[in-house]
Each structure stands twice: as C-alpha cells, then as structure tokens.
Amino acid sequence: MMISGPRQPRNEIDVYPSPLIEDLTRLWDEGVLVFDGFRNETFHLRAMLFCTINDFPTYGNFSGYSVKGDRVCPICEEDTSD
C-alpha cells in the first residue's frame, strides 16, 4: 500500500492497516476452514505477516520504535550516533 501526499499521516496511520490487522488476527487465532482440492479435504488455514518493506519513518510508526534522536537504528542501537 502506498500513502501518497506531501506529509506522512503520523499516528493516524492506524486507519489504513486496521482491516488487514483484523484479518491477520483472525487468521492467526482461529484460522479459516478451506478446501484442499488435491487431497479433497478441508483444513484450518492459519497465516501471519512475516515482514514488511517500508521507509524508516514508516517503520517507526508501525513498530513504535524511535527513529529520531539517540539509538535510532534498531540493528546498531547503542553504536548509533547522532
């Protein structure tokens, strides 16, 4: 999903992924009953979000990690300098 415009939506970004988060929560907690045509049987499918690709400010919005100031890099942490 691309959010176009001159400014990022800051904390209001929650409205964009909330339907996806609801679906993923259901797929993780309960699963959904699906039909396997090869085996000719039904099973509970479960799913999870493995990774996302986004810029650094969006990473901060989604993860809650600080992307400004001290220790801005989630990999380097204490080795990050201003």
Short mmCIF file of C-alpha atoms in Angstrom, two decimals:
data_model
loop_
_atom_site.label_atom_id
_atom_site.label_comp_id
_atom_site.label_asym_id
_atom_site.label_seq_id
_atom_site.Cartn_x
_atom_site.Cartn_y
_atom_site.Cartn_z
CA MET A 1 0.00 0.00 0.00
CA MET A 2 1.29 3.44 -0.86
CA ILE A 3 0.17 6.51 1.07
CA SER A 4 0.62 9.47 -1.22
CA GLY A 5 0.83 13.10 -0.23
CA PRO A 6 3.35 15.66 0.92
CA ARG A 7 3.26 14.57 4.59
CA GLN A 8 3.14 11.28 6.43
CA PRO A 9 -0.08 10.55 8.37
CA ARG A 10 1.80 10.25 11.73
CA ASN A 11 -0.23 8.27 14.29
CA GLU A 12 -3.39 8.42 12.17
CA ILE A 13 -1.86 5.66 10.03
CA ASP A 14 -3.82 3.10 12.10
CA VAL A 15 -6.89 3.52 9.89
CA TYR A 16 -5.05 2.13 6.86
CA PRO A 17 -3.83 -1.26 8.14
CA SER A 18 -6.62 -1.91 10.68
CA PRO A 19 -8.72 -4.12 8.32
CA LEU A 20 -5.58 -6.10 7.49
CA ILE A 21 -4.70 -6.45 11.17
CA GLU A 22 -8.21 -7.70 11.96
CA ASP A 23 -7.97 -10.30 9.20
CA LEU A 24 -4.47 -11.39 10.24
CA THR A 25 -5.53 -11.66 13.89
CA ARG A 26 -8.41 -13.93 12.87
CA LEU A 27 -6.14 -16.00 10.62
CA TRP A 28 -3.62 -16.43 13.44
CA ASP A 29 -6.01 -17.05 16.37
CA GLU A 30 -8.82 -19.04 14.78
CA GLY A 31 -7.77 -19.83 11.25
CA VAL A 32 -10.30 -20.32 8.48
CA LEU A 33 -11.69 -23.53 7.10
CA VAL A 34 -10.53 -24.03 3.49
CA PHE A 35 -10.81 -26.84 0.97
CA ASP A 36 -7.72 -28.61 -0.39
CA GLY A 37 -8.67 -29.74 -3.88
CA PHE A 38 -5.64 -32.01 -4.22
CA ARG A 39 -6.39 -34.00 -1.06
CA ASN A 40 -10.14 -33.49 -1.36
CA GLU A 41 -10.45 -32.43 2.28
CA THR A 42 -10.87 -29.32 4.39
CA PHE A 43 -8.39 -27.95 6.92
CA HIS A 44 -7.85 -24.90 9.12
CA LEU A 45 -5.58 -22.41 7.39
CA ARG A 46 -3.59 -20.11 9.64
CA ALA A 47 -1.43 -17.21 8.49
CA MET A 48 0.85 -14.48 9.78
CA LEU A 49 2.57 -11.39 8.46
CA PHE A 50 6.24 -12.27 8.07
CA CYS A 51 7.79 -8.95 7.07
CA THR A 52 7.08 -5.52 5.66
CA ILE A 53 9.01 -3.27 3.31
CA ASN A 54 8.81 0.40 4.18
CA ASP A 55 10.87 3.52 4.69
CA PHE A 56 12.41 4.37 8.07
CA PRO A 57 9.75 6.87 9.28
CA THR A 58 7.00 4.35 8.50
CA TYR A 59 8.98 1.66 10.32
CA GLY A 60 8.88 3.90 13.40
CA ASN A 61 5.13 4.45 13.07
CA PHE A 62 4.32 0.76 12.69
CA SER A 63 6.72 -0.65 15.26
CA GLY A 64 6.66 2.13 17.82
CA TYR A 65 10.46 2.28 17.64
CA SER A 66 12.10 5.70 17.92
CA VAL A 67 13.57 6.74 14.58
CA LYS A 68 14.83 10.14 15.72
CA GLY A 69 17.48 11.11 18.25
CA ASP A 70 19.58 8.64 20.22
CA ARG A 71 19.75 4.95 19.23
CA VAL A 72 17.69 5.39 16.09
CA CYS A 73 18.89 2.24 14.34
CA PRO A 74 17.16 -0.93 15.59
CA ILE A 75 20.16 -3.01 14.48
CA CYS A 76 23.04 -0.85 15.75
CA GLU A 77 21.26 0.51 18.87
CA GLU A 78 23.98 1.73 21.26
CA ASP A 79 26.53 2.10 18.44
CA THR A 80 24.32 4.68 16.71
CA SER A 81 25.49 8.27 16.97
CA ASP A 82 23.63 11.49 16.18
#
